Coordinates of C-alpha atoms in Angstrom, one line a residue:
M978 CA -19.2 -38.4 48.6
F979 CA -18.4 -41.3 51.6
S980 CA -21.7 -42.1 52.5
C981 CA -21.3 -45.7 52.1
Y982 CA -18.8 -45.6 54.9
D983 CA -20.0 -43.1 57.6
N984 CA -22.0 -44.2 59.1
G985 CA -20.5 -44.2 62.7
P986 CA -20.4 -43.7 65.7
N987 CA -19.1 -39.7 65.1
S988 CA -20.5 -39.7 62.0
V989 CA -22.5 -36.5 61.8
G990 CA -24.6 -36.7 58.6
V991 CA -25.0 -35.0 55.9
K992 CA -27.5 -31.9 54.7
V993 CA -26.6 -29.7 51.9
A994 CA -29.3 -26.9 49.9
C995 CA -29.5 -26.8 46.3
C996 CA -31.1 -25.0 43.5
K997 CA -30.2 -24.1 39.4
F998 CA -29.3 -21.1 39.1
K999 CA -29.3 -19.8 35.1
G1000 CA -28.2 -23.2 33.7
V1001 CA -26.0 -24.6 36.8
Y1002 CA -26.1 -26.5 39.7
F1003 CA -25.7 -25.2 43.2
I1004 CA -24.5 -26.9 46.5
R1005 CA -24.4 -25.7 49.9
E1006 CA -23.1 -27.7 52.9
L1007 CA -25.1 -26.9 56.0
N1008 CA -24.5 -27.8 59.8
T1009 CA -26.4 -31.2 60.8
K1010 CA -27.9 -31.0 64.1
T1011 CA -25.3 -34.0 65.1
K1012 CA -22.3 -31.2 63.7
I1013 CA -23.9 -28.7 65.7
K1014 CA -24.2 -30.4 69.5
N1015 CA -20.5 -31.8 68.5
E1016 CA -19.2 -27.9 68.2
N1017 CA -21.2 -26.9 71.0
S1018 CA -20.0 -30.0 73.2
K1019 CA -16.1 -30.2 72.8
T1020 CA -13.6 -31.1 75.9
D1021 CA -11.0 -29.7 76.2
Y1022 CA -8.7 -31.6 74.5
E1023 CA -10.7 -31.2 71.1
E1024 CA -10.7 -27.4 71.9
K1025 CA -7.2 -27.7 71.8
M1026 CA -6.1 -30.3 69.0
C1027 CA -8.8 -27.6 67.4
F1028 CA -6.8 -24.8 68.0
A1029 CA -3.0 -27.0 67.0
G1030 CA -5.0 -27.5 63.8
H1031 CA -5.7 -24.1 63.0
K1032 CA -1.8 -23.3 64.2
F1033 CA -0.6 -25.9 61.8
E1034 CA -2.4 -23.6 59.0
Q1035 CA -0.8 -20.9 60.5
I1036 CA 2.9 -21.5 59.7
V1037 CA 2.5 -23.6 56.7
T1038 CA 0.7 -21.1 54.7
V1039 CA 1.5 -17.5 53.9
E1040 CA -0.7 -15.3 52.2
D1041 CA 2.1 -13.9 49.4
L1042 CA 4.9 -16.0 48.3
N1043 CA 7.7 -14.2 48.6
M1044 CA 6.2 -13.3 52.4
K1045 CA 7.6 -16.0 55.6
P1046 CA 4.9 -17.2 57.4
N1047 CA 3.7 -14.6 61.0
T1048 CA 3.3 -17.2 64.1
S1049 CA 3.7 -14.3 65.8
Q1050 CA 0.1 -14.1 65.2
N1051 CA -3.1 -14.5 67.8
V1052 CA -4.7 -17.9 66.0
D1053 CA -7.6 -17.3 64.5
L1054 CA -10.2 -19.9 65.2
N1055 CA -13.4 -19.2 63.1
S1056 CA -10.9 -18.7 59.7
E1057 CA -10.8 -22.2 57.2
F1058 CA -7.3 -21.9 54.0
V1059 CA -9.6 -23.1 51.6
G1060 CA -9.1 -23.6 48.1
I1061 CA -11.0 -23.7 45.1
F1062 CA -10.9 -26.6 42.0
K1063 CA -12.2 -27.7 38.7
A1064 CA -12.9 -31.6 38.3
T1065 CA -14.3 -33.2 35.5
L1066 CA -16.3 -36.2 37.3
N1067 CA -17.0 -38.7 34.1
P1068 CA -19.7 -41.6 35.1
P1069 CA -18.2 -44.4 37.0
S1070 CA -17.7 -47.5 34.7
N1071 CA -19.6 -49.9 36.5
L1072 CA -22.7 -48.2 36.2
L1073 CA -25.3 -49.2 33.5
N1074 CA -25.2 -47.4 30.6
S1075 CA -22.2 -45.5 31.7
S1076 CA -20.8 -44.7 27.6
N1077 CA -24.8 -43.1 27.0
L1078 CA -23.9 -40.6 30.9
D1079 CA -22.9 -37.5 31.3
K1080 CA -20.3 -35.9 33.2
F1081 CA -20.4 -33.8 35.6
N1082 CA -17.5 -30.3 35.4
L1083 CA -17.3 -29.2 38.8
F1084 CA -16.3 -26.4 40.3
Y1085 CA -15.8 -26.6 44.1
G1086 CA -14.1 -25.3 47.7
A1087 CA -12.8 -26.9 49.6
E1088 CA -10.8 -26.9 53.7
I1089 CA -7.8 -27.9 52.8
D1090 CA -6.4 -30.3 55.9
C1091 CA -3.6 -32.4 57.8
I1092 CA -3.8 -35.6 58.4
S1093 CA -2.2 -37.7 61.3
S1094 CA 0.9 -39.5 61.6
N1095 CA -1.4 -43.0 62.6
G1096 CA -3.4 -42.4 59.8
Q1097 CA -6.8 -43.1 60.5
H1098 CA -8.3 -45.4 58.2
F1099 CA -11.7 -43.1 56.4
G1100 CA -10.0 -40.4 57.8
T1101 CA -7.1 -41.1 54.8
L1102 CA -9.5 -42.1 52.9
K1103 CA -11.1 -39.1 52.6
W1104 CA -7.8 -37.3 52.3
W1105 CA -6.5 -39.4 49.6
I1106 CA -9.9 -38.3 47.2
Q1107 CA -10.2 -34.7 48.1
S1108 CA -6.6 -35.3 46.3
Y1109 CA -6.9 -36.5 43.5
L1110 CA -10.0 -34.6 42.6
A1111 CA -7.7 -31.6 42.5
S1112 CA -4.1 -33.9 41.2
I1113 CA -2.5 -32.8 45.0
K1114 CA 0.7 -36.1 44.7
Q1115 CA 2.1 -34.9 48.0
L1116 CA 1.2 -33.6 51.3
V1117 CA 2.4 -31.5 54.1
I1118 CA 2.7 -33.2 57.0
G1119 CA 2.7 -31.5 60.8
L1120 CA 4.0 -34.7 63.3
H1121 CA 3.2 -34.0 66.8
E1122 CA 3.5 -35.3 70.3
N1123 CA 1.3 -33.7 73.2
L1124 CA 0.2 -30.7 70.9
Q1125 CA 3.8 -29.0 70.5
L1126 CA 5.1 -30.0 66.6
N1127 CA 7.6 -31.8 66.1
R1128 CA 8.3 -31.5 62.4
V1129 CA 7.2 -31.1 59.2
E1130 CA 7.0 -33.3 56.5
L1131 CA 5.9 -35.1 52.9
I1132 CA 3.8 -37.9 52.4
E1133 CA 3.0 -38.9 48.6
V1134 CA -1.0 -39.3 47.7
N1135 CA -0.4 -42.1 46.3
S1136 CA 0.6 -43.8 49.7
L1137 CA -1.8 -43.4 51.3
F1138 CA -3.8 -46.4 48.9
K1139 CA -2.3 -48.8 52.3
Y1140 CA -4.2 -47.7 54.9
F1141 CA -7.7 -47.4 53.7
S1142 CA -7.4 -50.7 51.1
R1143 CA -6.4 -53.0 54.0
E1144 CA -9.4 -52.1 55.7
N1145 CA -12.4 -53.2 52.6
L1146 CA -13.1 -49.7 52.1
N1147 CA -13.2 -48.5 48.4
S1148 CA -12.8 -44.9 46.7
A1149 CA -15.1 -46.6 43.4
C1150 CA -17.7 -46.2 45.5
C1151 CA -17.1 -43.2 47.0
F1152 CA -16.6 -42.0 43.6
A1153 CA -20.4 -44.4 42.1
F1154 CA -21.6 -42.5 45.4
L1155 CA -21.4 -39.0 44.3
Y1156 CA -21.9 -39.5 40.3
S1157 CA -25.2 -41.4 41.3
F1158 CA -25.9 -38.4 44.1
L1159 CA -25.5 -35.7 41.1
Q1160 CA -27.5 -37.7 38.9
T1161 CA -30.4 -37.6 41.9
I1162 CA -29.4 -33.2 42.1
K1163 CA -29.7 -32.3 39.1
S1164 CA -33.2 -34.8 38.5
Y1165 CA -35.1 -33.5 40.7
L1166 CA -34.5 -29.3 39.8
D1167 CA -35.2 -29.9 36.7
K1168 CA -39.2 -31.5 37.2
G1169 CA -38.8 -27.7 39.5
M1170 CA -38.3 -23.9 38.4
E1171 CA -35.2 -22.2 38.4
E1172 CA -34.7 -20.9 41.6
D1173 CA -36.8 -24.3 43.5
I1174 CA -34.9 -25.2 47.0
L1175 CA -34.1 -29.0 47.2
V1176 CA -32.9 -29.9 50.4
A1177 CA -31.1 -33.5 51.1
E1178 CA -30.2 -34.9 54.5
R1179 CA -28.8 -38.1 55.7
L1180 CA -29.4 -39.0 59.6
P1181 CA -26.2 -39.7 61.2
N1182 CA -27.1 -43.8 60.9
S1183 CA -28.4 -44.0 57.8
N1184 CA -26.1 -44.9 54.0
E1185 CA -29.7 -43.3 52.5
F1186 CA -30.7 -39.5 51.5
N1187 CA -33.8 -37.9 51.8
F1188 CA -34.3 -35.6 49.7
Q1189 CA -37.2 -32.6 49.6
L1190 CA -38.3 -29.9 47.4
F1191 CA -39.3 -26.5 47.6
E1192 CA -40.7 -24.3 45.6
K1193 CA -39.2 -21.2 45.1
G1194 CA -40.2 -17.9 47.1
S1195 CA -42.3 -20.5 49.5
E1196 CA -41.7 -20.5 53.4
M1197 CA -40.4 -23.5 53.5
A1198 CA -37.8 -22.6 50.4
N1199 CA -37.2 -19.6 52.4
N1200 CA -35.4 -21.1 55.1
Y1201 CA -32.4 -22.2 52.9
C1202 CA -30.0 -18.8 50.8
V1203 CA -28.0 -21.2 49.5
L1204 CA -27.5 -17.9 46.5
T1205 CA -27.3 -14.6 48.1
E1206 CA -29.5 -12.0 45.7
E1207 CA -25.7 -10.3 45.6
F1208 CA -24.3 -13.3 43.5
K1209 CA -27.0 -13.7 41.6
N1210 CA -27.2 -10.1 40.9
H1211 CA -24.1 -9.4 39.7
C1212 CA -22.2 -12.1 39.1
W1213 CA -24.2 -13.2 36.4
R1214 CA -24.4 -10.2 33.8

C-alpha cells in the first residue's frame, strides 16, 4: 500500500506471489533480496531493538484473557503476534468510472506492532492505515529509554494524522494504489488458468511493479508456493 512513498534509502522493496484457486485470489508476501541482506547484517543495536520489540509484545499480550502476561519466559525472536482481519475495499472516488468498479472483500493476516514515541512519519502512516482497515481506534505504545520500558500508554489512532499529514503524505494515495494493485493482480490471473502463479516485484528504489505470470507446473511456477497441498485438499471440501 505504501509503494507510492516507499522508495527511500531504507526501503527493502516488495515481492509477492499470487494465484487464483476456487475463484479466490491469494497473495503471499515473499522476502526480497534486500530484506534478506538486511536481516543478515543487523547491527548490535538493531538486534537489541528487535529483542525489545518482542519483549514488549510479551508484556502486553496473553494467550488467554483470564491470564496475566508471563514475562519470565525467554523471548522467542521467531514468533509474531498476528491478527486476522476482514475488510471491504471500495473503489476510490478519485478513480475514473469508480461507480462502475467492483469492491474487494479482503481476508488477511497482519503482524501487530508498536510505534515509537517520536512518531516517525512514514511509519506512522503505515500504522494509521493498518489500524483503519481493522477498525482499531486506539494503539498501545511502550515508551522506553536505552531499551528499558518506562511506561505504557494509549494513543488515539486519529491523532496520528498530525505526524504524516504535515509531511505531505496522503493516505488516499495509498488506498488508490492498493485498489489499482489488486485490480492488476486480478486482471493477470483472470487471463491465465487456475493455479497459475503471478509474481509481482518492486525494487527498493522504484515505485513501479514488474509482473510475471507463470503457467501452473512450469519450472518457474514451481519456485513459488502460494498454497500448500494440505490447504487445497482439506480446506476446500
